[in-house]
PDB file of C-alpha atoms in Angstrom:
ATOM      1  CA  UNK A   1       0.000   0.000   0.000  1.00 64.00           C
ATOM      2  CA  UNK A   2       1.362   3.444  -0.869  1.00 63.00           C
ATOM      3  CA  UNK A   3       1.747   5.964   1.946  1.00 62.00           C
ATOM      4  CA  UNK A   4      -0.084   8.882   0.341  1.00 69.00           C
ATOM      5  CA  UNK A   5      -3.090   9.358  -1.916  1.00 72.00           C
ATOM      6  CA  UNK A   6      -2.515   8.950  -5.659  1.00 74.00           C
ATOM      7  CA  UNK A   7      -2.411  11.775  -8.180  1.00 78.00           C
ATOM      8  CA  UNK A   8      -5.657  13.815  -8.081  1.00 73.00           C
ATOM      9  CA  UNK A   9      -6.639  12.831 -11.638  1.00 75.00           C
ATOM     10  CA  UNK A  10      -6.943   9.195 -10.505  1.00 76.00           C
ATOM     11  CA  UNK A  11      -9.545  10.238  -7.941  1.00 75.00           C
ATOM     12  CA  UNK A  12     -11.739  12.120 -10.404  1.00 77.00           C
ATOM     13  CA  UNK A  13     -14.025  11.086 -13.231  1.00 75.00           C
ATOM     14  CA  UNK A  14     -13.638  12.055 -16.901  1.00 81.00           C
ATOM     15  CA  UNK A  15     -15.380  15.387 -16.177  1.00 77.00           C
ATOM     16  CA  UNK A  16     -12.941  16.233 -13.386  1.00 78.00           C
ATOM     17  CA  UNK A  17     -15.472  15.624 -10.582  1.00 79.00           C
ATOM     18  CA  UNK A  18     -14.367  13.635  -7.515  1.00 75.00           C
ATOM     19  CA  UNK A  19     -15.376   9.987  -7.635  1.00 76.00           C
ATOM     20  CA  UNK A  20     -17.721   9.215  -4.734  1.00 72.00           C
ATOM     21  CA  UNK A  21     -16.075   7.868  -1.600  1.00 75.00           C
ATOM     22  CA  UNK A  22     -17.796   4.717  -0.398  1.00 78.00           C
ATOM     23  CA  UNK A  23     -17.182   3.231   3.034  1.00 80.00           C
ATOM     24  CA  UNK A  24     -16.653  -0.528   2.860  1.00 83.00           C
ATOM     25  CA  UNK A  25     -17.649  -3.266   5.268  1.00 88.00           C
ATOM     26  CA  UNK A  26     -15.057  -5.523   3.623  1.00 93.00           C
ATOM     27  CA  UNK A  27     -11.561  -6.058   4.953  1.00 93.00           C
ATOM     28  CA  UNK A  28      -8.740  -4.358   3.095  1.00 93.00           C
ATOM     29  CA  UNK A  29      -7.726  -7.652   1.442  1.00 95.00           C
ATOM     30  CA  UNK A  30     -11.313  -8.381   0.309  1.00 96.00           C
ATOM     31  CA  UNK A  31     -11.865  -4.859  -1.025  1.00 95.00           C
ATOM     32  CA  UNK A  32      -8.491  -4.829  -2.802  1.00 96.00           C
ATOM     33  CA  UNK A  33      -9.296  -8.085  -4.596  1.00 97.00           C
ATOM     34  CA  UNK A  34     -12.725  -6.699  -5.516  1.00 97.00           C
ATOM     35  CA  UNK A  35     -11.065  -3.641  -7.048  1.00 96.00           C
ATOM     36  CA  UNK A  36      -8.733  -5.952  -8.973  1.00 98.00           C
ATOM     37  CA  UNK A  37     -11.771  -7.810 -10.341  1.00 98.00           C
ATOM     38  CA  UNK A  38     -13.334  -4.480 -11.365  1.00 97.00           C
ATOM     39  CA  UNK A  39     -10.242  -3.431 -13.315  1.00 98.00           C
ATOM     40  CA  UNK A  40      -9.742  -6.927 -14.736  1.00 98.00           C
ATOM     41  CA  UNK A  41     -13.303  -6.776 -16.065  1.00 98.00           C
ATOM     42  CA  UNK A  42     -12.488  -3.581 -17.938  1.00 97.00           C
ATOM     43  CA  UNK A  43      -9.128  -4.842 -19.209  1.00 98.00           C
ATOM     44  CA  UNK A  44     -10.221  -8.290 -20.374  1.00 98.00           C
ATOM     45  CA  UNK A  45     -13.331  -7.035 -22.167  1.00 97.00           C
ATOM     46  CA  UNK A  46     -11.346  -4.212 -23.765  1.00 95.00           C
ATOM     47  CA  UNK A  47      -8.767  -6.658 -25.063  1.00 96.00           C
ATOM     48  CA  UNK A  48     -11.373  -9.191 -26.213  1.00 95.00           C
ATOM     49  CA  UNK A  49     -13.131  -6.433 -28.162  1.00 94.00           C
ATOM     50  CA  UNK A  50      -9.924  -5.325 -29.880  1.00 92.00           C
ATOM     51  CA  UNK A  51      -9.150  -2.194 -27.854  1.00 92.00           C
ATOM     52  CA  UNK A  52      -5.415  -1.935 -27.075  1.00 94.00           C
ATOM     53  CA  UNK A  53      -4.727  -2.168 -23.340  1.00 96.00           C
ATOM     54  CA  UNK A  54      -1.768  -0.195 -21.969  1.00 96.00           C
ATOM     55  CA  UNK A  55      -2.071  -1.226 -18.319  1.00 97.00           C
ATOM     56  CA  UNK A  56      -4.490  -2.086 -15.535  1.00 97.00           C
ATOM     57  CA  UNK A  57      -3.849  -1.564 -11.839  1.00 96.00           C
ATOM     58  CA  UNK A  58      -5.128  -1.420  -8.280  1.00 96.00           C
ATOM     59  CA  UNK A  59      -4.222   1.777  -6.435  1.00 93.00           C
ATOM     60  CA  UNK A  60      -4.239   1.658  -2.634  1.00 91.00           C
ATOM     61  CA  UNK A  61      -3.126   4.185  -0.044  1.00 89.00           C
ATOM     62  CA  UNK A  62      -2.993   4.693   3.693  1.00 86.00           C
ATOM     63  CA  UNK A  63      -5.465   7.316   4.955  1.00 82.00           C
ATOM     64  CA  UNK A  64      -4.108   7.095   8.520  1.00 80.00           C
ATOM     65  CA  UNK A  65      -5.471   5.647  11.752  1.00 79.00           C
ATOM     66  CA  UNK A  66      -6.038   2.241  10.174  1.00 79.00           C
ATOM     67  CA  UNK A  67      -8.089   3.614   7.288  1.00 84.00           C
ATOM     68  CA  UNK A  68      -7.243   2.971   3.642  1.00 88.00           C
ATOM     69  CA  UNK A  69      -8.302   4.110   0.216  1.00 88.00           C
ATOM     70  CA  UNK A  70      -8.676   2.049  -2.934  1.00 91.00           C
ATOM     71  CA  UNK A  71      -9.279   2.829  -6.564  1.00 91.00           C
ATOM     72  CA  UNK A  72      -8.090   1.437  -9.856  1.00 93.00           C
ATOM     73  CA  UNK A  73      -7.198   2.450 -13.377  1.00 94.00           C
ATOM     74  CA  UNK A  74      -7.270   0.695 -16.730  1.00 96.00           C
ATOM     75  CA  UNK A  75      -5.573   2.617 -19.528  1.00 93.00           C
ATOM     76  CA  UNK A  76      -6.481   1.808 -23.120  1.00 91.00           C
ATOM     77  CA  UNK A  77      -4.978   3.170 -26.286  1.00 82.00           C
ATOM     78  CA  UNK A  78      -6.747   4.750 -29.191  1.00 66.00           C
ATOM     79  CA  UNK A  79      -8.227   2.288 -31.618  1.00 63.00           C
ATOM     80  CA  UNK A  80     -11.215   1.822 -33.875  1.00 67.00           C
ATOM     81  CA  UNK A  81     -14.136   2.304 -31.512  1.00 70.00           C
ATOM     82  CA  UNK A  82     -17.164   0.072 -31.770  1.00 88.00           C
ATOM     83  CA  UNK A  83     -19.684   2.098 -29.760  1.00 91.00           C
ATOM     84  CA  UNK A  84     -21.627  -0.633 -27.983  1.00 94.00           C
ATOM     85  CA  UNK A  85     -18.551  -2.733 -27.259  1.00 94.00           C
ATOM     86  CA  UNK A  86     -16.916   0.316 -25.714  1.00 94.00           C
ATOM     87  CA  UNK A  87     -19.982   0.831 -23.513  1.00 95.00           C
ATOM     88  CA  UNK A  88     -20.018  -2.850 -22.501  1.00 96.00           C
ATOM     89  CA  UNK A  89     -16.339  -2.593 -21.567  1.00 96.00           C
ATOM     90  CA  UNK A  90     -17.234   0.357 -19.324  1.00 96.00           C
ATOM     91  CA  UNK A  91     -20.018  -1.681 -17.679  1.00 97.00           C
ATOM     92  CA  UNK A  92     -17.865  -4.760 -17.104  1.00 97.00           C
ATOM     93  CA  UNK A  93     -15.956  -3.487 -14.077  1.00 97.00           C
ATOM     94  CA  UNK A  94     -18.968  -3.206 -11.806  1.00 96.00           C
ATOM     95  CA  UNK A  95     -20.356  -6.558 -12.999  1.00 97.00           C
ATOM     96  CA  UNK A  96     -17.063  -8.361 -12.386  1.00 98.00           C
ATOM     97  CA  UNK A  97     -16.810  -6.853  -8.897  1.00 97.00           C
ATOM     98  CA  UNK A  98     -20.353  -7.970  -7.963  1.00 97.00           C
ATOM     99  CA  UNK A  99     -19.713 -11.454  -9.324  1.00 97.00           C
ATOM    100  CA  UNK A 100     -16.543 -11.661  -7.226  1.00 98.00           C
ATOM    101  CA  UNK A 101     -18.619 -10.878  -4.117  1.00 97.00           C
ATOM    102  CA  UNK A 102     -21.148 -13.562  -4.989  1.00 97.00           C
ATOM    103  CA  UNK A 103     -18.584 -16.287  -5.706  1.00 96.00           C
ATOM    104  CA  UNK A 104     -16.624 -15.548  -2.528  1.00 96.00           C
ATOM    105  CA  UNK A 105     -19.692 -15.494  -0.266  1.00 97.00           C
ATOM    106  CA  UNK A 106     -19.331 -11.764   0.415  1.00 96.00           C
ATOM    107  CA  UNK A 107     -22.452 -10.489  -1.369  1.00 95.00           C
ATOM    108  CA  UNK A 108     -24.966  -8.343   0.488  1.00 94.00           C
ATOM    109  CA  UNK A 109     -27.322  -5.776  -1.053  1.00 93.00           C
ATOM    110  CA  UNK A 110     -25.273  -2.985   0.524  1.00 93.00           C
ATOM    111  CA  UNK A 111     -21.958  -4.334  -0.774  1.00 93.00           C
ATOM    112  CA  UNK A 112     -23.401  -4.828  -4.258  1.00 92.00           C
ATOM    113  CA  UNK A 113     -24.701  -1.249  -4.222  1.00 90.00           C
ATOM    114  CA  UNK A 114     -21.238  -0.048  -3.178  1.00 90.00           C
ATOM    115  CA  UNK A 115     -19.855  -1.575  -6.404  1.00 90.00           C
ATOM    116  CA  UNK A 116     -21.902   0.870  -8.481  1.00 89.00           C
ATOM    117  CA  UNK A 117     -19.547   2.610 -10.880  1.00 86.00           C
ATOM    118  CA  UNK A 118     -21.565   5.646 -11.912  1.00 91.00           C
ATOM    119  CA  UNK A 119     -18.404   7.258 -13.326  1.00 91.00           C
ATOM    120  CA  UNK A 120     -18.013   4.354 -15.778  1.00 93.00           C
ATOM    121  CA  UNK A 121     -21.629   4.672 -16.924  1.00 94.00           C
ATOM    122  CA  UNK A 122     -21.412   8.440 -17.317  1.00 93.00           C
ATOM    123  CA  UNK A 123     -18.154   8.176 -19.258  1.00 93.00           C
ATOM    124  CA  UNK A 124     -19.773   5.692 -21.652  1.00 93.00           C
ATOM    125  CA  UNK A 125     -22.815   7.948 -22.108  1.00 94.00           C
ATOM    126  CA  UNK A 126     -20.728  11.079 -22.691  1.00 93.00           C
ATOM    127  CA  UNK A 127     -18.273   9.367 -25.047  1.00 91.00           C
ATOM    128  CA  UNK A 128     -20.944   7.704 -27.159  1.00 92.00           C
ATOM    129  CA  UNK A 129     -23.112  10.842 -27.270  1.00 91.00           C
ATOM    130  CA  UNK A 130     -20.106  12.815 -28.530  1.00 90.00           C
ATOM    131  CA  UNK A 131     -19.772  10.269 -31.364  1.00 89.00           C
ATOM    132  CA  UNK A 132     -23.464  10.348 -32.268  1.00 91.00           C
ATOM    133  CA  UNK A 133     -24.582   7.130 -30.527  1.00 93.00           C
ATOM    134  CA  UNK A 134     -27.525   7.693 -28.162  1.00 93.00           C
ATOM    135  CA  UNK A 135     -27.098   5.832 -24.865  1.00 94.00           C
ATOM    136  CA  UNK A 136     -29.616   6.553 -22.101  1.00 92.00           C
ATOM    137  CA  UNK A 137     -29.685   5.639 -18.416  1.00 92.00           C
ATOM    138  CA  UNK A 138     -33.297   4.448 -18.185  1.00 91.00           C
ATOM    139  CA  UNK A 139     -34.867   4.152 -21.644  1.00 94.00           C
ATOM    140  CA  UNK A 140     -34.095   2.951 -25.148  1.00 94.00           C
ATOM    141  CA  UNK A 141     -33.656   6.022 -27.376  1.00 91.00           C
ATOM    142  CA  UNK A 142     -34.384   5.945 -31.100  1.00 91.00           C
ATOM    143  CA  UNK A 143     -31.387   4.399 -32.844  1.00 90.00           C
ATOM    144  CA  UNK A 144     -29.588   3.745 -29.583  1.00 92.00           C
ATOM    145  CA  UNK A 145     -29.484   1.594 -26.465  1.00 95.00           C
ATOM    146  CA  UNK A 146     -30.291   1.814 -22.778  1.00 95.00           C
ATOM    147  CA  UNK A 147     -27.682   1.255 -20.073  1.00 95.00           C
ATOM    148  CA  UNK A 148     -29.617  -1.891 -19.127  1.00 95.00           C
ATOM    149  CA  UNK A 149     -29.087  -3.301 -22.621  1.00 95.00           C
ATOM    150  CA  UNK A 150     -25.382  -2.482 -22.437  1.00 96.00           C
ATOM    151  CA  UNK A 151     -25.134  -4.177 -19.028  1.00 96.00           C
ATOM    152  CA  UNK A 152     -26.776  -7.258 -20.551  1.00 96.00           C
ATOM    153  CA  UNK A 153     -24.146  -7.343 -23.304  1.00 96.00           C
ATOM    154  CA  UNK A 154     -21.391  -6.941 -20.718  1.00 97.00           C
ATOM    155  CA  UNK A 155     -22.833  -9.608 -18.406  1.00 97.00           C
ATOM    156  CA  UNK A 156     -22.793 -12.213 -21.176  1.00 97.00           C
ATOM    157  CA  UNK A 157     -19.200 -11.349 -22.051  1.00 97.00           C
ATOM    158  CA  UNK A 158     -18.115 -11.370 -18.383  1.00 98.00           C
ATOM    159  CA  UNK A 159     -19.664 -14.851 -18.023  1.00 97.00           C
ATOM    160  CA  UNK A 160     -17.870 -16.072 -21.144  1.00 97.00           C
ATOM    161  CA  UNK A 161     -14.501 -14.617 -20.093  1.00 98.00           C
ATOM    162  CA  UNK A 162     -14.711 -15.266 -16.347  1.00 98.00           C
ATOM    163  CA  UNK A 163     -11.639 -17.533 -16.285  1.00 98.00           C
ATOM    164  CA  UNK A 164      -9.547 -14.803 -17.928  1.00 98.00           C
ATOM    165  CA  UNK A 165     -10.969 -12.089 -15.653  1.00 98.00           C
ATOM    166  CA  UNK A 166     -10.266 -14.202 -12.562  1.00 98.00           C
ATOM    167  CA  UNK A 167      -6.709 -14.930 -13.722  1.00 98.00           C
ATOM    168  CA  UNK A 168      -5.983 -11.236 -14.355  1.00 98.00           C
ATOM    169  CA  UNK A 169      -7.629 -10.099 -11.103  1.00 98.00           C
ATOM    170  CA  UNK A 170      -5.539 -12.417  -8.923  1.00 98.00           C
ATOM    171  CA  UNK A 171      -2.341 -11.486 -10.758  1.00 98.00           C
ATOM    172  CA  UNK A 172      -3.167  -7.783 -10.435  1.00 98.00           C
ATOM    173  CA  UNK A 173      -3.941  -8.155  -6.742  1.00 97.00           C
ATOM    174  CA  UNK A 174      -0.549  -9.777  -6.243  1.00 97.00           C
ATOM    175  CA  UNK A 175       1.472  -7.482  -8.521  1.00 96.00           C
ATOM    176  CA  UNK A 176      -0.540  -4.215  -8.268  1.00 94.00           C
ATOM    177  CA  UNK A 177      -0.073  -3.258 -11.937  1.00 97.00           C
ATOM    178  CA  UNK A 178      -0.099  -5.306 -15.131  1.00 98.00           C
ATOM    179  CA  UNK A 179       0.837  -4.239 -18.636  1.00 97.00           C
ATOM    180  CA  UNK A 180      -1.313  -5.062 -21.619  1.00 97.00           C
ATOM    181  CA  UNK A 181       1.376  -7.490 -22.775  1.00 97.00           C
ATOM    182  CA  UNK A 182       1.264  -9.340 -19.442  1.00 98.00           C
ATOM    183  CA  UNK A 183      -2.540  -9.545 -19.616  1.00 98.00           C
ATOM    184  CA  UNK A 184      -2.367 -10.869 -23.173  1.00 97.00           C
ATOM    185  CA  UNK A 185       0.207 -13.493 -22.172  1.00 97.00           C
ATOM    186  CA  UNK A 186      -1.784 -14.813 -19.208  1.00 97.00           C
ATOM    187  CA  UNK A 187      -5.155 -14.851 -20.996  1.00 97.00           C
ATOM    188  CA  UNK A 188      -4.172 -15.861 -24.520  1.00 97.00           C
ATOM    189  CA  UNK A 189      -6.010 -12.795 -25.858  1.00 97.00           C
ATOM    190  CA  UNK A 190      -4.383 -10.602 -28.491  1.00 95.00           C
ATOM    191  CA  UNK A 191      -3.525  -7.053 -27.465  1.00 93.00           C
ATOM    192  CA  UNK A 192      -4.321  -4.827 -30.443  1.00 89.00           C
ATOM    193  CA  UNK A 193      -1.681  -2.455 -31.763  1.00 84.00           C
ATOM    194  CA  UNK A 194      -1.864   1.180 -30.748  1.00 74.00           C
ATOM    195  CA  UNK A 195      -3.250   3.673 -33.220  1.00 64.00           C
ATOM    196  CA  UNK A 196      -2.549   6.650 -30.922  1.00 47.00           C
ATOM    197  CA  UNK A 197      -1.467   7.388 -27.361  1.00 42.00           C
ATOM    198  CA  UNK A 198      -2.956   6.161 -24.123  1.00 40.00           C
ATOM    199  CA  UNK A 199      -6.427   7.362 -23.220  1.00 36.00           C
TER     200      UNK A 199
END
C-alpha cells in the first residue's frame, strides 16, 4: 500500500469531478481483490473487443489511523471504436466486482450497491453521445441503447470470459499493476496495436 493518496486525476471522473467515496464493510484484502476484479473486467473485455490495453492496476493508499483508500485504473490506447462494445467494456468493471462478491460469499445488497460505478456509466454515455450514438440511463432512445441493454451485453461477455478475468484479477492483486502485454500473455487474448497514445 502506498503511503499517500494517488495523483488527483486518478480520484476524479472524466469530467474532473471527484469519484464518490464509499465506506466498505469488507476487509482491506477483500476490497483490494474486488477492485482488482473491477479493473480486470475492464481490461479483459477491452482486449477481447480489440481495444489496445496499456495497463491495468489497483491503487491503494494509507489514509491514517487504520483507514485505507482504494481505486483502480485501466488505460487503453486509441483504436477503432465500436460504440456498444466500448460501452459494454465500461459496464464490465462493476459486474465483475459484484460477481466476485457472490462467488466468494461476500455479497450483500449494501456491498453490491457499493460496487456501483456511476463514473463508468457516465463516461460511456458522454463518449458515445459525442460520437453520435444515443445511450440513455433508463430508456431505449431511437437508434440507440439503454444502459440496461449495455449491461446485458457486458454480463454475457463477463460470463464467457470469467476464467480470464479471474486470472488477471488475482495477478493484479498480487502485482498491483499489469501491462497489456502481461494480460495478453496470461489470458491468450491478443492485445491490439496502438493507433494513438494512451487514453
